[in-house]
Each structure stands twice: as C-alpha cells, then as structure tokens.
CSV table of C-alpha atoms in Angstrom, one decimal:
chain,number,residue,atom,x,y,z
U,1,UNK,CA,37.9,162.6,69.0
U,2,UNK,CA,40.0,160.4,71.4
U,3,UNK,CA,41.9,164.0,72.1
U,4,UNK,CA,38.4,165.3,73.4
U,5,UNK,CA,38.2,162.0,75.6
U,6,UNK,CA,41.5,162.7,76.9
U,7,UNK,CA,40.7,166.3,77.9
U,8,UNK,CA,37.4,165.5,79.3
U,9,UNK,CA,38.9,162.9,81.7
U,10,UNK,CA,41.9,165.1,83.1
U,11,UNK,CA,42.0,165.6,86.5
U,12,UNK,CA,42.1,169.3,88.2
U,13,UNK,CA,45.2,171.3,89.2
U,14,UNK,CA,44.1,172.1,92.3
U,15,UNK,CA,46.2,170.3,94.9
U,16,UNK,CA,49.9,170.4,92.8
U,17,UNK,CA,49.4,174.1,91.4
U,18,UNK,CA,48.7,175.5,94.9
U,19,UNK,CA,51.6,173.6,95.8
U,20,UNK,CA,53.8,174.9,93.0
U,21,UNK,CA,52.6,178.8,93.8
U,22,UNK,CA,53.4,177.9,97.5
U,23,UNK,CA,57.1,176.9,96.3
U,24,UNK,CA,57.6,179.9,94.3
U,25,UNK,CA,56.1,182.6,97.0
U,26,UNK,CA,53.4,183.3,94.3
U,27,UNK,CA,50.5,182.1,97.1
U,28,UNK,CA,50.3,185.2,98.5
U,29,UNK,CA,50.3,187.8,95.4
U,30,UNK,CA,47.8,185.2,93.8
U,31,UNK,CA,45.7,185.7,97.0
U,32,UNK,CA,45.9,189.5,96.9
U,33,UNK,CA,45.1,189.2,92.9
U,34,UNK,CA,41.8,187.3,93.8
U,35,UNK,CA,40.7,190.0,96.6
U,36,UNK,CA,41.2,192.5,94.4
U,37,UNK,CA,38.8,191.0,91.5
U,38,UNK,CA,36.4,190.2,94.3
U,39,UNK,CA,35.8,193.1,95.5
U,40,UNK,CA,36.0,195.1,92.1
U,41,UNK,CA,32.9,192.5,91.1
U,42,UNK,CA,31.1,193.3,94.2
U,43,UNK,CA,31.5,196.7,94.4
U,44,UNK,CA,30.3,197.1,90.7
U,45,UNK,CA,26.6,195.8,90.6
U,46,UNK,CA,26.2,197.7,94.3
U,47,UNK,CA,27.5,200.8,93.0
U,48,UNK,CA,24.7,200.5,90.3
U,49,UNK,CA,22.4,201.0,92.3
U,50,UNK,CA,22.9,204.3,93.3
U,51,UNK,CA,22.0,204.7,89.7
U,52,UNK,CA,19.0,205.8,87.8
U,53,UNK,CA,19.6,204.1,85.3
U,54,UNK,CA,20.4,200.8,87.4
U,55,UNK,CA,18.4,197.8,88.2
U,56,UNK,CA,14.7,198.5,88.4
U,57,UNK,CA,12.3,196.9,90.8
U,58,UNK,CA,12.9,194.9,94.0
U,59,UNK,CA,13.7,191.7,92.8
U,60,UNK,CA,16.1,192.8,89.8
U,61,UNK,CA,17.5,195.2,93.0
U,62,UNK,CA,17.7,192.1,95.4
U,63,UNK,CA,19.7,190.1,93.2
U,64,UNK,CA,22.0,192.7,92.5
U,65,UNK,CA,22.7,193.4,96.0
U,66,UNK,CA,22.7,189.6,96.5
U,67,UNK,CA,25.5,189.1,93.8
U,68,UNK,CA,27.7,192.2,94.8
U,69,UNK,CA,27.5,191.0,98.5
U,70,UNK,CA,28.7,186.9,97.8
U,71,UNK,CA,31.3,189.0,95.6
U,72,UNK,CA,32.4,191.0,98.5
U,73,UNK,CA,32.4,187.7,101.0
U,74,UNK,CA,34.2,185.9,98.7
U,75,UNK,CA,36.7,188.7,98.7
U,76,UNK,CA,37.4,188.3,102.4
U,77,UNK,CA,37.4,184.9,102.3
U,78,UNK,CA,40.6,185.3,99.7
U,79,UNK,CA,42.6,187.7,102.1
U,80,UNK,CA,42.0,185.2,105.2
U,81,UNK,CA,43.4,182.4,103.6
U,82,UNK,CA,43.6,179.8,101.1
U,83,UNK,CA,41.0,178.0,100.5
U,84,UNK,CA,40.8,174.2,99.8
U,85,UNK,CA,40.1,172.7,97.1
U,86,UNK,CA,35.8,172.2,98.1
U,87,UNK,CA,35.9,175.7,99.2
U,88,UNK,CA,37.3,177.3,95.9
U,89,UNK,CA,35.0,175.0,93.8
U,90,UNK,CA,31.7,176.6,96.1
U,91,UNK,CA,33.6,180.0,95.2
U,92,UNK,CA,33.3,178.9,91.4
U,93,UNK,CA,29.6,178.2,91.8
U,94,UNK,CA,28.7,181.1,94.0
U,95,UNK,CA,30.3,183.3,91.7
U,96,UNK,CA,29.0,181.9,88.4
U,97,UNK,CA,25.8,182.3,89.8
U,98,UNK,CA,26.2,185.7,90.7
U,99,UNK,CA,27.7,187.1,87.5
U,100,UNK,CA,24.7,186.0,85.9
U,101,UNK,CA,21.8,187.0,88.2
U,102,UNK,CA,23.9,190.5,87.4
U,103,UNK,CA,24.2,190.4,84.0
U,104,UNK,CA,20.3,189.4,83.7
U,105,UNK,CA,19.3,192.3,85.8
U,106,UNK,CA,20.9,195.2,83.9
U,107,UNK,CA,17.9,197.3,82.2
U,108,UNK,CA,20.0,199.4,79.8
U,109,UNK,CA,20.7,197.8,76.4
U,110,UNK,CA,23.6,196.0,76.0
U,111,UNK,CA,24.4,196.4,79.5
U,112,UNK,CA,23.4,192.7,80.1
U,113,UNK,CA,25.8,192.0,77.3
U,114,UNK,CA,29.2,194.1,78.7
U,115,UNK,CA,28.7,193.0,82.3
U,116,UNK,CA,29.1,189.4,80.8
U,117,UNK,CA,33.1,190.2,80.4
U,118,UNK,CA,33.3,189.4,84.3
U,119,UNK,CA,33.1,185.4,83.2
U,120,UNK,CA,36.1,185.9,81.5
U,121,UNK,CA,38.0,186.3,84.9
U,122,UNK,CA,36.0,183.5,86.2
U,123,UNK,CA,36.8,181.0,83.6
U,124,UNK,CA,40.7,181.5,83.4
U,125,UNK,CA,40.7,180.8,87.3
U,126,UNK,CA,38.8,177.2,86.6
U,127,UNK,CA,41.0,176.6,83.4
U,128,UNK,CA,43.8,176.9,85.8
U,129,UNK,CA,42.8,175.4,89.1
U,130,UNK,CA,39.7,172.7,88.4
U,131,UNK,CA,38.6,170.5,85.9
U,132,UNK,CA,37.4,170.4,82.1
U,133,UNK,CA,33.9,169.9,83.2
U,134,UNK,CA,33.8,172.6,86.0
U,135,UNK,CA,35.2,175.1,82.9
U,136,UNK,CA,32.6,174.0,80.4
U,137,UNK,CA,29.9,174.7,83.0
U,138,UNK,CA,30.9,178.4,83.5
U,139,UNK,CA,31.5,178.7,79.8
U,140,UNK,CA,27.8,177.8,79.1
U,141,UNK,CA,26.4,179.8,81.4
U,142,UNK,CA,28.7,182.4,80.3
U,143,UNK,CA,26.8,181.5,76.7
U,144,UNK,CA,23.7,181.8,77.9
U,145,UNK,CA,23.9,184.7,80.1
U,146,UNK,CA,25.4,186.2,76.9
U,147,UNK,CA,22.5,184.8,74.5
U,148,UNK,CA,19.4,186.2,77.0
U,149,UNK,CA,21.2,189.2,77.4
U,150,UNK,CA,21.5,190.2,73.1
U,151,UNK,CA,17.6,189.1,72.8
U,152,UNK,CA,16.7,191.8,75.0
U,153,UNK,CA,18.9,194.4,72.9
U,154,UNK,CA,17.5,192.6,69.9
U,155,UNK,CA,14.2,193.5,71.6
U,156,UNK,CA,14.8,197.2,71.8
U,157,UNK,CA,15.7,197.2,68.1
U,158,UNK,CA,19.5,196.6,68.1
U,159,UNK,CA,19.9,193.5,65.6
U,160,UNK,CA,23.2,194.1,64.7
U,161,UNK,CA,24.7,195.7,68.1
U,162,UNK,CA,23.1,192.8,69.8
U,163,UNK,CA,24.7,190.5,67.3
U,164,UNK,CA,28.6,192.4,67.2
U,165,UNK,CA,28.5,192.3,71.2
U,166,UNK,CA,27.8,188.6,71.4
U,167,UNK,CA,30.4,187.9,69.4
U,168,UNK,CA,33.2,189.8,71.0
U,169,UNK,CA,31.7,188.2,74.2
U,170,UNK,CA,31.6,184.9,73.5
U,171,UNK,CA,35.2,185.2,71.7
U,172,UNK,CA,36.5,186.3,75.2
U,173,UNK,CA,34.7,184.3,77.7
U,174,UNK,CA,35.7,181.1,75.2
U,175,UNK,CA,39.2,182.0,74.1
U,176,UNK,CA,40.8,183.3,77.0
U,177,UNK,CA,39.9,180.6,79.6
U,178,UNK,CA,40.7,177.6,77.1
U,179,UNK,CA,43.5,179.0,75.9
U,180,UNK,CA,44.9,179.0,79.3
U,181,UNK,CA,43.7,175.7,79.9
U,182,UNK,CA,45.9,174.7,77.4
U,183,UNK,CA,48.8,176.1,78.8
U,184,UNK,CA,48.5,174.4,81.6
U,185,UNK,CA,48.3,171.1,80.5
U,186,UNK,CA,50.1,170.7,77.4
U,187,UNK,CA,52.8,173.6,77.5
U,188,UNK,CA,53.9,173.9,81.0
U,189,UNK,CA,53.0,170.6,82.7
U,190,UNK,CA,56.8,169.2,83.0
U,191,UNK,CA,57.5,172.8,84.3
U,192,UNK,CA,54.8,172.6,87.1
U,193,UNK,CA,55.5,169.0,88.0
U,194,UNK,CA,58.6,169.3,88.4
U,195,UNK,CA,58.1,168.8,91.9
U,196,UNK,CA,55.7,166.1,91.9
U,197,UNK,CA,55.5,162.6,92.8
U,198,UNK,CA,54.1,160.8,89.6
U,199,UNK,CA,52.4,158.0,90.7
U,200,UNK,CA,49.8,160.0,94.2
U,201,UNK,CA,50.2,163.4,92.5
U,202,UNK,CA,51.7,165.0,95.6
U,203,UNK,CA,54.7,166.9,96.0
U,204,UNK,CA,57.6,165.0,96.2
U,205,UNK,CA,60.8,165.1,98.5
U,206,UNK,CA,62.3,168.5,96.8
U,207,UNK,CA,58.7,170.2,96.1
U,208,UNK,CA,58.2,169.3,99.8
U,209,UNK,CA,60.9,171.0,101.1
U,210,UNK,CA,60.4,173.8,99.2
U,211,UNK,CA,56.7,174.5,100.1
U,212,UNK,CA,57.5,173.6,103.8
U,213,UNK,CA,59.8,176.3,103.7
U,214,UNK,CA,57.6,178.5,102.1
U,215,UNK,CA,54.5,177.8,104.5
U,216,UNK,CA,57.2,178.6,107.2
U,217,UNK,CA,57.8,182.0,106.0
U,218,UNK,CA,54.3,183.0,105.2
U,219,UNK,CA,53.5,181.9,109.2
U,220,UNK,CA,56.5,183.9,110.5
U,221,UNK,CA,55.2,186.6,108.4
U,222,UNK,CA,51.4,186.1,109.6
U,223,UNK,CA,53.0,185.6,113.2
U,224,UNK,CA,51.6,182.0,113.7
U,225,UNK,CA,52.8,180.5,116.8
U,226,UNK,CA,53.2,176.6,115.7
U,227,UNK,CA,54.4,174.7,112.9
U,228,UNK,CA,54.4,170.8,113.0
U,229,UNK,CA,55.7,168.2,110.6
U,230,UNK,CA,53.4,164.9,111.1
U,231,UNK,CA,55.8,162.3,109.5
U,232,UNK,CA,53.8,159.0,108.4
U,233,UNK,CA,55.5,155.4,107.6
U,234,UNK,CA,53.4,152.3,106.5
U,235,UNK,CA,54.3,149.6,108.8
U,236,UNK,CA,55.5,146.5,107.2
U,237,UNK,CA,55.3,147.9,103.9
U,238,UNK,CA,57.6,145.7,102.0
U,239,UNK,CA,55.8,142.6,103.5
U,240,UNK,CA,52.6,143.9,101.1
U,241,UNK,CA,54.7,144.4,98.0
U,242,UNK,CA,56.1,140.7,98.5
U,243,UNK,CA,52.9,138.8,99.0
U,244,UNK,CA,50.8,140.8,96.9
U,245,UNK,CA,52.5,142.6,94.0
U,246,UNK,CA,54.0,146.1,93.3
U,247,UNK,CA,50.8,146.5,92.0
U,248,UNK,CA,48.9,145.9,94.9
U,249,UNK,CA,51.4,148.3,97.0
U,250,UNK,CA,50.6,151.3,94.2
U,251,UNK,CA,47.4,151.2,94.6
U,252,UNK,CA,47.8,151.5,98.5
U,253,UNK,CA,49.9,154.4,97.9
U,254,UNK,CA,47.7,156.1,95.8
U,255,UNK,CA,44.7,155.6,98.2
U,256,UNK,CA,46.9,156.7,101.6
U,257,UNK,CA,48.0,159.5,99.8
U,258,UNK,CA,43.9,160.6,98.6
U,259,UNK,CA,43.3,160.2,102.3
U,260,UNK,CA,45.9,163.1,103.5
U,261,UNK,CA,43.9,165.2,101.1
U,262,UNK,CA,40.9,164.5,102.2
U,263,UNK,CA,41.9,165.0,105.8
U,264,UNK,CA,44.3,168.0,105.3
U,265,UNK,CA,43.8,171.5,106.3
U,266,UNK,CA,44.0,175.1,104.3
U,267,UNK,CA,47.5,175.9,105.9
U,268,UNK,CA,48.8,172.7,105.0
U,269,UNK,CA,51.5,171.1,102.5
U,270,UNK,CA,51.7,167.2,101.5
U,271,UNK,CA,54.7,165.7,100.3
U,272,UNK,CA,55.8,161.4,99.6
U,273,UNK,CA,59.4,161.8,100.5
U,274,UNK,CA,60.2,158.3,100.5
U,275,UNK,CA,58.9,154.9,98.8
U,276,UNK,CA,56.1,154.6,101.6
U,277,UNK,CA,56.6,157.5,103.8
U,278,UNK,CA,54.6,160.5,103.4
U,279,UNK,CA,54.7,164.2,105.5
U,280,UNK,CA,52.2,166.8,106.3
U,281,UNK,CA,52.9,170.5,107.1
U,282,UNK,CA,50.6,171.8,109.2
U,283,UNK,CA,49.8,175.5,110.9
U,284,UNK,CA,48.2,175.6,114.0
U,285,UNK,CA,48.6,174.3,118.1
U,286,UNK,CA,50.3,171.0,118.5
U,287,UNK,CA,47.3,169.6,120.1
U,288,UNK,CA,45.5,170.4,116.8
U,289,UNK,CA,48.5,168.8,115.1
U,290,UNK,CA,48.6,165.4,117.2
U,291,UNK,CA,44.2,164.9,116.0
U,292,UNK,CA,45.1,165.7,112.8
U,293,UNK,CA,48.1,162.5,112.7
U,294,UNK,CA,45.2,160.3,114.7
U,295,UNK,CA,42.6,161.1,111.9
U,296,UNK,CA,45.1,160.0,108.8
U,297,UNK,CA,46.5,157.1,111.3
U,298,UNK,CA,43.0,155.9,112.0
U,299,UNK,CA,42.0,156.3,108.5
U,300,UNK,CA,44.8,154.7,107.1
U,301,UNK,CA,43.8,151.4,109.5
U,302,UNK,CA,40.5,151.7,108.1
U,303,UNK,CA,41.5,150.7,104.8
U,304,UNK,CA,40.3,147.1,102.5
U,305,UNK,CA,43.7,146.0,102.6
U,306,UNK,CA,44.4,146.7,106.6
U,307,UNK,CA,47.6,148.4,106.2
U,308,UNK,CA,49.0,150.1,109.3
U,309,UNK,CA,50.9,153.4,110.0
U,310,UNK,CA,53.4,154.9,112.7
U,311,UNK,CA,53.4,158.4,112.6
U,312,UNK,CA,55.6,161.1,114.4
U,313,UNK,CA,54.6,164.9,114.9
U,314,UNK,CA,57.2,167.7,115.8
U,315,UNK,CA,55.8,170.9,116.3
U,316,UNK,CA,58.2,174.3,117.2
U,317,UNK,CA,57.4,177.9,117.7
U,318,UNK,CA,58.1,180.4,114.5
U,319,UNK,CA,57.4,183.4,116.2
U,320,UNK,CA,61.2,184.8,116.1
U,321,UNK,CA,62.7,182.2,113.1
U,322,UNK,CA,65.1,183.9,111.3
U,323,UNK,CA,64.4,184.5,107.5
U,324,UNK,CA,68.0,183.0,107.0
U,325,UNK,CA,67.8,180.2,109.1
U,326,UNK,CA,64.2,178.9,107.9
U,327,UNK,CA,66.0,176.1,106.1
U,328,UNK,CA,67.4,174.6,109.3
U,329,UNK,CA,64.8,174.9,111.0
U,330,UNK,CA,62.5,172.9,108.7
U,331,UNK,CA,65.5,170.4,108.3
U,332,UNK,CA,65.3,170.3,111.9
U,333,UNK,CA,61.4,170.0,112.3
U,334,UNK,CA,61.5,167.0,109.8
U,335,UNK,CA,64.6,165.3,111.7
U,336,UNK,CA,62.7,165.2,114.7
U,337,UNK,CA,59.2,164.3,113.3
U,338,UNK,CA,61.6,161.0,112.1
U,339,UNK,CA,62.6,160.0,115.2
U,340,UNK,CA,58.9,160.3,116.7
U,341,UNK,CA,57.7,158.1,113.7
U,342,UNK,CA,60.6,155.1,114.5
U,343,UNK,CA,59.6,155.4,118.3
U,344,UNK,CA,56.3,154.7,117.3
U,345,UNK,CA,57.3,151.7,114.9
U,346,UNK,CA,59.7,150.8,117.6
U,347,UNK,CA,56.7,150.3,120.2
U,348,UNK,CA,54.8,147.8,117.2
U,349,UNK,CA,53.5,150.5,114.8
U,350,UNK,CA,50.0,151.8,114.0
U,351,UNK,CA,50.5,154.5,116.5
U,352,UNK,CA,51.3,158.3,116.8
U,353,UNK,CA,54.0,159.5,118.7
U,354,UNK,CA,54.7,163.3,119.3
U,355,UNK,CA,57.6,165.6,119.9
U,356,UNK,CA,57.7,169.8,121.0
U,357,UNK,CA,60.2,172.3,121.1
U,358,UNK,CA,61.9,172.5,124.0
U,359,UNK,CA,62.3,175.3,126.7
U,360,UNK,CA,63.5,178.5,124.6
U,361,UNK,CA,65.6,179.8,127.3
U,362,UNK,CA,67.5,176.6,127.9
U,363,UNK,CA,67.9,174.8,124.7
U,364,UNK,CA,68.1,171.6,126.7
U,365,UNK,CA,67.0,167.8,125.7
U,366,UNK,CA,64.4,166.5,127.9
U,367,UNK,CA,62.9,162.8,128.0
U,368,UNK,CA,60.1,162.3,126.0
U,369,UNK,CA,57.8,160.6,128.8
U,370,UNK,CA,54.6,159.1,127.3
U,371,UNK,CA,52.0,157.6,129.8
U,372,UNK,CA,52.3,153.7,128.4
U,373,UNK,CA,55.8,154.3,129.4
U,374,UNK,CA,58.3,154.9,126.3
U,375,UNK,CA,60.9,156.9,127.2
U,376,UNK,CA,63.4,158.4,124.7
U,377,UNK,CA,66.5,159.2,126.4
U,378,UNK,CA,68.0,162.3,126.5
U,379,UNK,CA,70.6,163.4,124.0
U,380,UNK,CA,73.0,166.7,122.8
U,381,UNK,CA,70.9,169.3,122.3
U,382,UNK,CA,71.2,170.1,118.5
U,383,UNK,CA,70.7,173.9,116.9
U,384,UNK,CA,70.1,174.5,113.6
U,385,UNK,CA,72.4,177.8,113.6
U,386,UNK,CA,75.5,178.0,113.7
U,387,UNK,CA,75.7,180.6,116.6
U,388,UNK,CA,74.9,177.4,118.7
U,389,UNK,CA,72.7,179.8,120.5
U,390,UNK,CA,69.2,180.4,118.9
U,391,UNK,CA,65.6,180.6,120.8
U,392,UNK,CA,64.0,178.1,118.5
U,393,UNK,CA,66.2,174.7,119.1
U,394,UNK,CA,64.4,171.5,118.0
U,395,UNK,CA,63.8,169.1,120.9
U,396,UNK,CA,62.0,166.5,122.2
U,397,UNK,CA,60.3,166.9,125.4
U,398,UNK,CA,56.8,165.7,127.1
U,399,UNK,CA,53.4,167.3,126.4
U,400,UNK,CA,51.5,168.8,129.6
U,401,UNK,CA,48.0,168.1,130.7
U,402,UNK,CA,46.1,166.8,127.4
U,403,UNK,CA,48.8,166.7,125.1
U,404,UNK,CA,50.7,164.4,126.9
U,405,UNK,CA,49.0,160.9,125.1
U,406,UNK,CA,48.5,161.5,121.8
U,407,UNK,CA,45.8,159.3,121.1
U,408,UNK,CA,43.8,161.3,124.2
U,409,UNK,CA,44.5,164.4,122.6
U,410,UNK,CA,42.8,163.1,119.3
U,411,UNK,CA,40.0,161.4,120.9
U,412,UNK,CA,37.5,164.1,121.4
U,413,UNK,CA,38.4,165.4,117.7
U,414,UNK,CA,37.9,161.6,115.9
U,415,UNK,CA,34.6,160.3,116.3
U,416,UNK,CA,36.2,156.9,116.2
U,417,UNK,CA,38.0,155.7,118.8
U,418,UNK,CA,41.4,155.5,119.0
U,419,UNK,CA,43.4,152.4,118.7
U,420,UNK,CA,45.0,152.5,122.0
U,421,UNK,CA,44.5,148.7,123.3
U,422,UNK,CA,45.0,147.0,120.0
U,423,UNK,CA,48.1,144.5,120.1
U,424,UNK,CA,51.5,145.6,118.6
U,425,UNK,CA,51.8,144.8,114.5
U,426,UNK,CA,54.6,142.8,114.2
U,427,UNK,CA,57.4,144.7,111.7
U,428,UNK,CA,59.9,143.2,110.3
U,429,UNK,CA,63.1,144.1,111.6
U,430,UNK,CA,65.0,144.9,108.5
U,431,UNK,CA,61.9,148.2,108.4
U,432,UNK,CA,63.3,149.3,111.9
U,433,UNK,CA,66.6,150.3,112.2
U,434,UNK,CA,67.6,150.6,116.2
U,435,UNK,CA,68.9,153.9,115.8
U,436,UNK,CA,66.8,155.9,113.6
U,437,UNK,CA,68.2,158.1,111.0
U,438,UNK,CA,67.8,161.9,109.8
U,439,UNK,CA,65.2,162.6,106.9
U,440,UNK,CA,67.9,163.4,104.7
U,441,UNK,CA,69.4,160.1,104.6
U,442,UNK,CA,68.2,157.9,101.8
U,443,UNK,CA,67.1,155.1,103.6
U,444,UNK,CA,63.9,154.3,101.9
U,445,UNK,CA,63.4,151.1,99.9
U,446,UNK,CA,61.1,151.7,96.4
C-alpha cells in the first residue's frame, strides 16, 4: 500500500504543466479545447429544455438552466484567459456540481445515466492539472451521480439496462481519467520537467526562457502594450548558507519561490535562473509591474528567517515586436531587469528598482533618475536587431508622475507599507560586482 501513500501525497501539475504548454505554444489550443467543451456542456442541458421530453417542473428546470449557464460562464472565462491555479480548481467544483444537478434532473430513463459521460471530460482535466484527491472527489460523485441515476431506471423496470449502463459508465468516468493520471506522473514526468528547477518546482533558466518567449508572442498576438521582467536577488545570500546550513538556505528557496506563486498573476511566467535569483514575466502597465515586485519584495522581508531582496523591473512595449526578433528582445528585457536588480543591491538591497523602454523614435539612453537620488549614467544605446534600427530598443530611462519611485507606485496597491526609510542591509561585496553583468553570464554561486 506504500504506492497508494505515495500517490495520495503527490502534489498537483498545475503551476509546471501550464508552464510546459506555455513553452510548447500548446496554451492557446488547450484554451480553445476547454471553450469548446464548455460551451458544448452548457448548451446541452439548455437545449433540453425546449424539449418535451426534458426536465419537468421548476426546480428540475432551474437547475438545468443553472448548470448549462456556469457551463457557458466557465466557457468565457476559458477564451479570456488562463486561469490560475484557485480559479481552475473553483472551475472543477462549479462544474462537478453542475454535471450532477444535470444528470439528476433528466426524466427519461437512462438519460440520468448517458448524461453522466460529461465527468469523463471533467476527470481527465483534474488527472492532468490537480491533485489525487481533487480527482477522487469528481470520480465519486461521478459514482454516485451514476448510482442514483440506474435506481431510477431500475425503478421504471430496467434491471438489467440500468445495470449494463452503469457499468460502461463507471468504466469511463474511472478508466479514462486515472489512466491519464498515470501518464502524467509515471510515464512522461522527466519529459515535462525537463524544464524545471527540482528543488522550488519552477521553471528553470531554459524553461524560463522558453515560456518568456512564448508569453511574448501570445501578447504580441493579443496586442498587449507592456511586457516586464521583475528580476529578484536575495541579498546576502551566501552569508545564510554559511552560518546556517545549505539546509537552511533550501528551505528559504523553497518558501521565496511559494511566495511568487502566491503573488503571481494569470499572464505571468516564474523561472529560478540562478542559485538565489528568481524572475517573473508579467503582462500588463509597468506601474502594475513595479506593485507587483513591491508585494514579492515586501513579502520576502516578511519572512521567519528575515531574508532580504533587491529587485529590478524592465518593462518595454510589444506592440510592433517582430516574430523573428522575439528572442532579442526577451534577452534584452532580462539584461536590463539585471542591471535594475544590482542598482538596487548597489544602493544596500531590500529594494526595487525600475527600468522602461526608451523613446521609440530615438533609440537613445537616458539617466535613470530616481527621487533618493541614484542615478545610472548614460550608456550606448544597445538594439537587439541587427538592423541597429528597430522601434523597440531596450533602455533605461525615468518614470513620469507616479511611476517615478517605485516604492510610491506600490504603496496604494500593498496594504503594508513600504520599506522606504529602513537602513541599507549590508552585502557583502564579493555578491556585488561594481559593474553588473548580462543574465546570460554564469555568475551565480549554488
């Protein structure tokens, strides 16, 4: 039984599968997949209502047209976006519930009993996504639903239809989602994580790349304005490891990296590139971008074991990106989230510093100008074509009006305050290198 024990405790996919079908350009066609099995289960129990022989009475009526409706929400939900890992669990549960209200509602015989195919669907989306205990859950009320439904056909006299349905029904709702569950875990695990870190179960430095590139296309083709790379660094890292253990430092990895989940947004791709450095890839304004790198830097802080972070955000237009020039440009976006995260280390850590394309027109470097007075001097504008010449140069330049300090910018989207008063944390000087390197260079220490 030890096997049972083992499957029982597995985590969910959730997080490194999305991430995989984001690296493969899968996200989307899954998306489109999942609208169109929405809507085909919402549209079924409302077209059986037009029926005669349909649902009966107002309550069996309500909960049909309750449980085609959630379908159909859930449906355009799908084609907005993807969801997050809490929103496609409440999709699990609203749907379960639904497929069973409209199974239980059916007044024909055996009706009850076909209808209960739909968990089938259901249950190979949870073997693949969630947990072993959010599958058995839809499996027994798959069970159930199945059960209640063959004692009203026994009812009406069919004993041995009642009894052949249930067992073609519960063979598929069982056999199809387990069986998948077990692919998944045990025959294409090294396959799917491939491209993730082992030890905080996000994606590492190629997986990263890969999805960042692949969230950059899918915003090009949405037409999103903004991409940012918010680049985090624990300050003094290698301090913890020597006075407290490897250990110690693990389990502060582990925990930093559960805290980027839980502050993360849909749009959104996580990556440890480095032995303490971590990156987010984020869609949306840069304002939005520089709260989102307070909120991880404020909960990072916030930790038992006091552990600090600087953090650097570049954000850059992808409105008119090239398809074949998306890799320099996230190469690009990455270099210059690095140099914002060593200006913030460089100014004593447990801060977030903030970067933005420069001036399309010009192309030119301008100093980054914060208000507690660092100043980045300018340098060679640098494209990530080689024309020389394209509208969508990575470059450091001040924020206007609110966006100018990033810990203002944050401050009305953190209910905590921001640590803008708090004395430098002294880093060792063999962390901070006076002239900061690109991402690309190996210059982490594990």
């Amino acid at each position: 039984m030890e096997w049972l024990g083992r499957w029982w405790r597995q985590p969910d996919h959730y997080d490194w599968l999305s991430a995989y079908l984001t690296t493969r350009g899968l996200q989307r066609v899954t998306r489109a997949f999942m609208v169109a099995v929405m809507a085909a289960l919402g549209a079924a129990p409302l077209v059986l209502l037009l029926s005669p022989h349909g649902p009966q009475g107002h309550v069996a009526r309500g909960l049909s047209l309750a449980a085609g409706g959630a379908c159909l929400v859930m449906a355009v939900a799908w084609a907005a976006r993807w969801p997050t890992r809490g929103q496609s669990l409440a999709f699990v549960m609203v749907a379960d519930a639904g497929i069973a209200a409209a199974c239980l509602v059916q007044p024909a015989p055996g009706g009850g009993l076909q209808a209960c195919t739909a968990f089938a669907v259901l249950g190979g989306y949870v073997a693949f996504f969630h947990t072993s205990r959010t599958l058995l859950l839809v499996v027994t009320t798959a069970l159930t639903t199945a059960a209640v439904s063959a004692v009203h056909l026994v009812i009406q006299g069919g004993v041995y239809e009642a009894v052949s349905k249930l067992l073609i029904v519960s063979a598929g709702v069982v056999a199809a989602p387990f069986a998948a569950h077990v692919l998944v875990h045990f025959l294409g695990i090294d396959a799917l994580r491939s491209d993730v870190d082992p030890l905080t179960d996000l994606l590492n430095r190629r997986g990263f790349h890969r999805s960042m590139r692949a969230l950059v296309a899918e915003s090009v083709a949405d037409r999103a304005a903004v991409v940012s790379a918010v680049m985090i660094d624990l300050d003094a890292f290698k301090r913890v490891n020597d006075t407290s253990g490897h250990a110690t430092g693990d389990q502060i990895l582990v925990e930093v990296a559960e805290i980027l989940r839980r502050t993360r947004r849909g749009d959104s791709v996580i990556g440890r590139i480095g032995g303490e450095e971590f990156v987010v890839g984020v869609v949306g304004a840069r304002r939005d971008a520089v709260g989102l790198a307070e909120r991880m830097r404020h909960e990072i802080a916030a930790t038992p074991w006091r552990v600090t972070a600087s953090v650097g955000v570049a954000s850059a237009s992808v409105t008119r990106v090239p398809d074949e020039g998306i890799r320099s440009f996230v190469q690009g976006l990455l270099e210059s989230a690095d140099r914002a995260m060593y200006a913030a280390k460089r100014d004593g850590g447990d801060r977030v510093r903030a970067t933005s394309p420069a001036a399309e027109r010009t192309g030119a470097r301008r100093p980054s100008v914060y208000p507690d007075g660092f100043v980045e001097r300018p340098t060679p504008s640098r494209t990530t074509a080689s024309s020389g010449k394209v509208p969508w140069t990575i470059a450091d330049r001040a924020f206007d009006g609110a966006e100018a300090n990033s810990t203002i910018a944050a401050a009305a989207m953190d209910p905590a305050p921001a640590k803008t008063s708090a004395a430098p944390t002294a880093v060792p000087p063999e962390i901070v290198t006076p002239t900061p390197t690109a991402v690309t260079t190996a210059r982490k220490r594990l």
